[in-house]
Tab-separated table of C-alpha atoms in Angstrom:
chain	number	residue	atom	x	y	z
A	1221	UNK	CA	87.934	-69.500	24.902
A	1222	UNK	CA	89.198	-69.269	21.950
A	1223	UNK	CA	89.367	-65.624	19.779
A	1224	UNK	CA	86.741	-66.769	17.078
A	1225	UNK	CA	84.150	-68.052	19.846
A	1226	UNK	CA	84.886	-64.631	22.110
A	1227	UNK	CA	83.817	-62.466	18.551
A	1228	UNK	CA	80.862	-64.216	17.960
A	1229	UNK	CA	79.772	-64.102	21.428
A	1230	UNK	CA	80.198	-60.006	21.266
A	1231	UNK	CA	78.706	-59.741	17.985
A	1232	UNK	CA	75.791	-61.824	18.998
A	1233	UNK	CA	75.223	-59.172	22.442
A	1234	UNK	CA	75.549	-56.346	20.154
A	1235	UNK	CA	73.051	-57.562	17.827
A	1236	UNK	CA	70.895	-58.076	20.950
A	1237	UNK	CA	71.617	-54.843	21.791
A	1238	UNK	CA	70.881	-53.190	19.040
A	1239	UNK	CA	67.606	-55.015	18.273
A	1240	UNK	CA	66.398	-53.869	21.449
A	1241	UNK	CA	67.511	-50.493	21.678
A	1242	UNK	CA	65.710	-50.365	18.166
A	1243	UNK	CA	62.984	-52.265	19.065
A	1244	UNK	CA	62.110	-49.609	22.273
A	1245	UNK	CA	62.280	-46.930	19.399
A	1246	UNK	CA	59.708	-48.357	17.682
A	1247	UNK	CA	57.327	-48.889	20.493
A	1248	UNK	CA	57.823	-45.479	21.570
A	1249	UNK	CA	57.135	-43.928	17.859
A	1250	UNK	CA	53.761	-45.935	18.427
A	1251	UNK	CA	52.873	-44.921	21.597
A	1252	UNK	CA	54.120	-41.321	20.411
A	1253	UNK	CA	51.612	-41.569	17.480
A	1254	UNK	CA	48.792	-43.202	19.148
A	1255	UNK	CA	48.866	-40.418	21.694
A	1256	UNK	CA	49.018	-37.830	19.418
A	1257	UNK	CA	46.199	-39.438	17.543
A	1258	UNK	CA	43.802	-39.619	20.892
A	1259	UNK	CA	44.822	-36.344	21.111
A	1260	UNK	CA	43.659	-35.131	17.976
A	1261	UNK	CA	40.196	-36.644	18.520
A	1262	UNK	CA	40.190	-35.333	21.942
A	1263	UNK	CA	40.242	-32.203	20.507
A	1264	UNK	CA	38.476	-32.461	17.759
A	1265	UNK	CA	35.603	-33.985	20.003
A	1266	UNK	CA	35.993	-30.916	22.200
A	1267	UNK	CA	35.940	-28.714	19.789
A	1268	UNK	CA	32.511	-30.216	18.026
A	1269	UNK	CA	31.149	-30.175	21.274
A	1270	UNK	CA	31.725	-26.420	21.715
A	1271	UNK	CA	30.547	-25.861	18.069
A	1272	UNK	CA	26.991	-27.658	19.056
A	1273	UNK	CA	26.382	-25.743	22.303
A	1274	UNK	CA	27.508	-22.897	20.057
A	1275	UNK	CA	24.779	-23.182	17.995
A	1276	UNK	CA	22.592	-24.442	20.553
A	1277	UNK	CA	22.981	-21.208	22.714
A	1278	UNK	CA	22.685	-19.395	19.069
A	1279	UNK	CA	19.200	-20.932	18.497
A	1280	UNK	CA	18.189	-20.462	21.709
A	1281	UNK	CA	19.030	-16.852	21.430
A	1282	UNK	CA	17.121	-16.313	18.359
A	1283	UNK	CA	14.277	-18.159	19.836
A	1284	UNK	CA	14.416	-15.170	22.681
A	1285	UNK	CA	15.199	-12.806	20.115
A	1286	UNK	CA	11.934	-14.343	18.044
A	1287	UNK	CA	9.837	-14.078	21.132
A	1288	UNK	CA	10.916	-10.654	22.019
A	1289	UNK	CA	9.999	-9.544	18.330
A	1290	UNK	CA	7.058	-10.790	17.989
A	1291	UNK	CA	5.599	-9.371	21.651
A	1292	UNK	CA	6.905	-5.893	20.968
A	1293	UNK	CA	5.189	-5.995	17.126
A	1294	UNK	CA	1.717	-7.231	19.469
A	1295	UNK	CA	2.239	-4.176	21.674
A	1296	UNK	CA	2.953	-2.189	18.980
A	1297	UNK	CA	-0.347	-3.589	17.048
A	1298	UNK	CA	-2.120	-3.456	19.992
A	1299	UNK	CA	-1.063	0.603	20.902
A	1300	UNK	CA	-1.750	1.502	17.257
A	1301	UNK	CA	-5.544	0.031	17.749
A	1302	UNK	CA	-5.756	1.593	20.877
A	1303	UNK	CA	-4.898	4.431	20.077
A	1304	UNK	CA	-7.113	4.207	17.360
A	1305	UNK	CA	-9.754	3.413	19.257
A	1306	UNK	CA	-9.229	6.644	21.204
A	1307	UNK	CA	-9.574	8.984	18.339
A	1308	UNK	CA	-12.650	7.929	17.147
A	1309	UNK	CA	-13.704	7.822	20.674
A	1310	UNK	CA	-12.690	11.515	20.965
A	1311	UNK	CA	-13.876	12.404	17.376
A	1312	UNK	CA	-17.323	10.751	18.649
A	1313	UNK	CA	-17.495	12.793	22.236
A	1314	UNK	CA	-16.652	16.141	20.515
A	1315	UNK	CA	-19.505	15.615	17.598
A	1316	UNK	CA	-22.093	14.272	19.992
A	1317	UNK	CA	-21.255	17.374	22.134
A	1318	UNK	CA	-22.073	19.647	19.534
A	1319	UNK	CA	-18.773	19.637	17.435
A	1320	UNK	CA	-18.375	18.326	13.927
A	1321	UNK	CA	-14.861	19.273	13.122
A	1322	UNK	CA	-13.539	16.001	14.068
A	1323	UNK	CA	-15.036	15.070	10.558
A	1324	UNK	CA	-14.902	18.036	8.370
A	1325	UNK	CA	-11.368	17.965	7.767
A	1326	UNK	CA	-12.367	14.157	6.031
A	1327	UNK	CA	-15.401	15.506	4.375
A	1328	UNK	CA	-14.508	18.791	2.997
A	1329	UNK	CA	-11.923	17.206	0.266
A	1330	UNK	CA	-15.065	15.123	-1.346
A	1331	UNK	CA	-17.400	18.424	-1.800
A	1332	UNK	CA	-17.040	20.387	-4.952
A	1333	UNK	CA	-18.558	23.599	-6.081
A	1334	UNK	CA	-20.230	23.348	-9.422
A	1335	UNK	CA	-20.738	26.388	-11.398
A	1336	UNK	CA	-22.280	26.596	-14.654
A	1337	UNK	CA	-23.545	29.298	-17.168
A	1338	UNK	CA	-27.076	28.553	-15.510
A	1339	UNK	CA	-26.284	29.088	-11.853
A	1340	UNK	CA	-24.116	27.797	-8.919
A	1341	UNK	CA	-24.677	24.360	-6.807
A	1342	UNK	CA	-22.728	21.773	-4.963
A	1343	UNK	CA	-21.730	17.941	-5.552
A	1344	UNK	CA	-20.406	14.997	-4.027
A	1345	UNK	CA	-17.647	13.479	-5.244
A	1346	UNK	CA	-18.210	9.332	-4.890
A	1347	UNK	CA	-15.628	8.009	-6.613
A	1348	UNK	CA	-11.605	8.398	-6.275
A	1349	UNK	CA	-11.732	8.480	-10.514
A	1350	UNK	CA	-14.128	11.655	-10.017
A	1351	UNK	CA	-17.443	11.294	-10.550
A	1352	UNK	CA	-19.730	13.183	-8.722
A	1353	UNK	CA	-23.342	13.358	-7.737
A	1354	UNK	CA	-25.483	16.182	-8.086
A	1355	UNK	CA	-29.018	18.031	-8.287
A	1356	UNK	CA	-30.224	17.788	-12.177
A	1357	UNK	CA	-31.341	21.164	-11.769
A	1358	UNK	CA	-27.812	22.519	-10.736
A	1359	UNK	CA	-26.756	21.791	-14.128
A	1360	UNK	CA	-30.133	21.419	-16.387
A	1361	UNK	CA	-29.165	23.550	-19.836
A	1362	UNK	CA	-25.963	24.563	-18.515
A	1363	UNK	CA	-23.923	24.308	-22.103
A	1364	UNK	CA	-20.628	24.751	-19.778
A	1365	UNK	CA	-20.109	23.197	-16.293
A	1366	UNK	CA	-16.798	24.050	-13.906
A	1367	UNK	CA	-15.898	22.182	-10.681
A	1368	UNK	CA	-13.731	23.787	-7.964
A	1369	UNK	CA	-12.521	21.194	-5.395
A	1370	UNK	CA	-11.643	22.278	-2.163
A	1371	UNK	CA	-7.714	23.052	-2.681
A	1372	UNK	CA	-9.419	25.937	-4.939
A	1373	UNK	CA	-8.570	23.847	-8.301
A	1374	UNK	CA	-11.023	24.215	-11.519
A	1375	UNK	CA	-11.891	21.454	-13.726
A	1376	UNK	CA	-14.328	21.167	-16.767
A	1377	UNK	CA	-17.097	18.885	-16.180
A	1378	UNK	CA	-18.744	16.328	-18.511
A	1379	UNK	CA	-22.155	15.107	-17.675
A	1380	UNK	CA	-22.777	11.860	-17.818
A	1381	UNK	CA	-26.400	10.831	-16.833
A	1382	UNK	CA	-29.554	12.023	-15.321
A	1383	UNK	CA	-32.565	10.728	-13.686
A	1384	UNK	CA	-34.732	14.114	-14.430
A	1385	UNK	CA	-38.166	12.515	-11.805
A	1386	UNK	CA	-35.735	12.087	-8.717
A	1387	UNK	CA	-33.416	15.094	-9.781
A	1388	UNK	CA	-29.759	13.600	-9.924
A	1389	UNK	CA	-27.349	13.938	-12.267
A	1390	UNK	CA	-23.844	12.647	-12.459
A	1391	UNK	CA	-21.389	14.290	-13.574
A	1392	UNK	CA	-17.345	13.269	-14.497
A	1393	UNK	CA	-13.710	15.278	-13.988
A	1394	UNK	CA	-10.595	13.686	-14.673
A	1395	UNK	CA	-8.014	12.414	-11.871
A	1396	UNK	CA	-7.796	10.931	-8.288
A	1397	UNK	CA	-9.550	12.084	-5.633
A	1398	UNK	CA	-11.139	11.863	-1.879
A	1399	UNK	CA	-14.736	10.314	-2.363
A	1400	UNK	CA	-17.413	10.597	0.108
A	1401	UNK	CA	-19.594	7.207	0.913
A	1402	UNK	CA	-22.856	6.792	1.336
A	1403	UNK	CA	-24.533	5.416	4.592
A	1404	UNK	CA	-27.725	3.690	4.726
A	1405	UNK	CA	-30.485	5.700	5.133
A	1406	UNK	CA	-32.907	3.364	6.485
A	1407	UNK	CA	-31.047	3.309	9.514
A	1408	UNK	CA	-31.550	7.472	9.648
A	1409	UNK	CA	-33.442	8.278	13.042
A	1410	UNK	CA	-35.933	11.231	13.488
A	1411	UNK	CA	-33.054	14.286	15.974
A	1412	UNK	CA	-30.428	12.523	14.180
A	1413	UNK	CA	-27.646	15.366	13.943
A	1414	UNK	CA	-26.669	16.646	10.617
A	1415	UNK	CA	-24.638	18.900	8.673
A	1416	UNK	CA	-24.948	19.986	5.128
A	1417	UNK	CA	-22.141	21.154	3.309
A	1418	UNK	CA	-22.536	23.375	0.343
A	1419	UNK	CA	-22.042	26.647	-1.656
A	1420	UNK	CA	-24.490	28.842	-0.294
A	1421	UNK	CA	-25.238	32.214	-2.301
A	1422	UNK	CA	-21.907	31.106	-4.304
A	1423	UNK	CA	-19.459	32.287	-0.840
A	1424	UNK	CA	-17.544	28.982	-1.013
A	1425	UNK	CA	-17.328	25.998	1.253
A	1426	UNK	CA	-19.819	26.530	3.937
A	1427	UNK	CA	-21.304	24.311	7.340
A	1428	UNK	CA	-24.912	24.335	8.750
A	1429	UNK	CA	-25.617	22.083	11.178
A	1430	UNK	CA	-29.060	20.633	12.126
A	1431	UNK	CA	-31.118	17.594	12.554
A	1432	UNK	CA	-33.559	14.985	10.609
A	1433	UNK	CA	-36.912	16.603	11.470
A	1434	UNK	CA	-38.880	13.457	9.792
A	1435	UNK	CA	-38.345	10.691	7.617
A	1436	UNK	CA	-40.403	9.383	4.535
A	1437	UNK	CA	-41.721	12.153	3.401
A	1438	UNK	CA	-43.986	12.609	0.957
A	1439	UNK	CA	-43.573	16.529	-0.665
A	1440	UNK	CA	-45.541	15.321	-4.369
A	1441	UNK	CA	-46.302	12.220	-6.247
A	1442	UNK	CA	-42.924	12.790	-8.882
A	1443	UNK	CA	-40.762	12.353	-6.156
A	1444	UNK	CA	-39.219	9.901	-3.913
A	1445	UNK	CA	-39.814	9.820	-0.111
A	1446	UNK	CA	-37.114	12.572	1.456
A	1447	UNK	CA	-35.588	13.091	4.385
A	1448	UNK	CA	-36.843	16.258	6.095
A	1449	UNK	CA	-34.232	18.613	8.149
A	1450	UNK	CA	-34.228	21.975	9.435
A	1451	UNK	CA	-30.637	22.778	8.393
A	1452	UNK	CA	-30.774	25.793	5.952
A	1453	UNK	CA	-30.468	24.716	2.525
A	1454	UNK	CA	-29.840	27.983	0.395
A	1455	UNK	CA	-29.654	28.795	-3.184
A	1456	UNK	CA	-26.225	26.926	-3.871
A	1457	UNK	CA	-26.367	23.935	-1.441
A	1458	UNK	CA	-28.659	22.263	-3.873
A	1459	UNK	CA	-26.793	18.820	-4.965
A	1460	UNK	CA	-24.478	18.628	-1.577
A	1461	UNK	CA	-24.250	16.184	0.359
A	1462	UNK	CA	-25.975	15.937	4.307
A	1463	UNK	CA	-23.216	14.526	6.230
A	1464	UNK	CA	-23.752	11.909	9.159
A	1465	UNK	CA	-21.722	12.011	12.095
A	1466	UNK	CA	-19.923	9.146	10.977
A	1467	UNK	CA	-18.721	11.446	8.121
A	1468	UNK	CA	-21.333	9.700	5.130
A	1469	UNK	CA	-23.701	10.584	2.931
A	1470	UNK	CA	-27.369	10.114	4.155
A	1471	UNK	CA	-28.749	12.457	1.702
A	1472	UNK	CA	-28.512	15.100	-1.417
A	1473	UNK	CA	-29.801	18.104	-0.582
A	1474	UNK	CA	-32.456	18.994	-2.516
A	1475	UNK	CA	-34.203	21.993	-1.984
A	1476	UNK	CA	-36.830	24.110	0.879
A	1477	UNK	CA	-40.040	25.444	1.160
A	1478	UNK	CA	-40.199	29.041	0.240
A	1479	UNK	CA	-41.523	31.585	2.889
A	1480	UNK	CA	-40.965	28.960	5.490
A	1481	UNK	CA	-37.747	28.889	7.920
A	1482	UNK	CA	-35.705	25.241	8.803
A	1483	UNK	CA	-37.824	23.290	6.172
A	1484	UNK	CA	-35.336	21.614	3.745
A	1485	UNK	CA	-35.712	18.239	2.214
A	1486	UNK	CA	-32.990	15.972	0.880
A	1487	UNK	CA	-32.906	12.687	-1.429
A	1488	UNK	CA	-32.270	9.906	0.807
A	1489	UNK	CA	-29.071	8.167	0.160
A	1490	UNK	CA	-30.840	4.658	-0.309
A	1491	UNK	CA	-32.305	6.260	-3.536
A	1492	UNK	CA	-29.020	8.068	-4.553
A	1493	UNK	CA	-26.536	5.266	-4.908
A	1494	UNK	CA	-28.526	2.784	-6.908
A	1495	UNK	CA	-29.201	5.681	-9.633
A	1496	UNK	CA	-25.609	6.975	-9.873
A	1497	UNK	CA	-24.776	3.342	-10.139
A	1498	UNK	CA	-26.687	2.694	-12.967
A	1499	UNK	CA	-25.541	5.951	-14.516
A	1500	UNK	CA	-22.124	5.428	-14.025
A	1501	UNK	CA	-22.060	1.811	-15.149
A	1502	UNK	CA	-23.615	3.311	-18.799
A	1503	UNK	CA	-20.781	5.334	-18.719
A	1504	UNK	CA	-18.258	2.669	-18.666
């Protein structure tokens, strides 16, 4: 073989060799890369998987979390109205066993003491922006009129209406306050239990307890049917309010029959509120 053959022979195998070696290269860097790209979407697949039951278990917690909530606010709505529930039950046993505390503490803040240059009475206040319901004659020709609430504060009165036949006046003080309302007197039943609350012989905020002794009655043509009770109504209870056990206004105390005992008569509520009404809508 001759030297020029023998050269191109080797260069030939090395160029074979070569091609190959760099050939395998390749193919490995390919199989390198397309392993390393499964790879990455293996884990990127494993990871969005972990990311949804992530989020899954997330909302499923705050769906327990939700559910928890909302039955301990029920409980919670549910003990508040039971409880509730229980203190007017209890406030109900202790008046119908003879005890009216239970509502005094409520009432006592919407009864004034009116005193004038005339004499001394009581009102009603039946409105938080203070006006207040009265006897006219508490206050007929008084040229000055003061109102002591029950936290022993004075105001000066203006009077704003009258109905002279039925005796009620309304009268007006300035600022916010705890008004009584007024039941339905139709509903009043003859032994019906009572308190009137007043400023008897001018000694302050005072209690007497009694009944309705009769209904409808008829004490002169000038005046509207009253409610009769035997709960002392003294010089100074005039104009107060007779308190239900519910803590409302059935009646205005009016006045009683001299030289007879537990005779007093009071304006029923049903004849009250549409007057002050009236009177306080003129006033507006």
């Amino acid at each position: 073989m001759s030297k020029e053959k023998y050269v191109l022979i080797t260069g030939i195998i090395l160029a074979i060799l070569v091609a190959g070696a760099l050939g395998g290269e390749v193919y490995l860097s390919l199989q390198l890369q397309k392993e390393k790209t499964l790879l990455q979407e293996t884990i990127e697949a494993n990871a969005e998987l972990t990311r949804s039951t992530l989020n899954a278990m997330q909302e499923e917690q705050q769906k327990n979390v939700d559910i928890i909530t909302k039955a301990l606010e029920k409980v919670d709505k549910e003990s508040k109205s039971r409880l509730s529930d229980l203190e007017e039950e209890v406030k109900n046993v202790n008046i119908k066993s003879g005890d009216f505390s239970a509502i005094l503490d409520k009432v006592f803040p919407g009864v004034v003491n009116i005193a004038t240059d005339q004499g001394r009475g009581t009102g009603a206040i039946i409105s938080n922006d203070g006006f207040i319901v009265t006897n006219y004659h508490v206050i007929k020709d008084a040229r000055v009129i003061q109102v002591v609430d029950y936290n022993k504060k004075i105001y000066a009165a203006q009077p704003i209406g009258a109905h002279t036949g039925y005796d009620i006046a309304v009268l007006k003080i300035n600022g916010t306050f705890k008004d009584l309302n007024f039941a339905d007197s139709s509903k009043v039943k003859v032994g019906e239990r009572v308190v009137a609350v007043g400023n008897p012989a001018g000694l302050g905020f005072s209690v007497t307890e009694g009944i309705i002794s009769q209904v409808d009655r008829n004490i002169g043509q000038k005046n509207p049917l009253m409610l009769q009770t035997d709960v002392p109504i003294n010089p100074g209870n005039s104009g107060g309010p007779l308190i239900n056990i519910n803590g409302n206004i059935v009646g205005i105390n009016r006045l009683k029959i001299a030289g007879y005992e537990s005779l007093g008569f009071a304006i029923p509520s049903n004849v009250v509120k549409p007057v002050v009404e009236e009177i306080m809508q003129r006033d507006i």
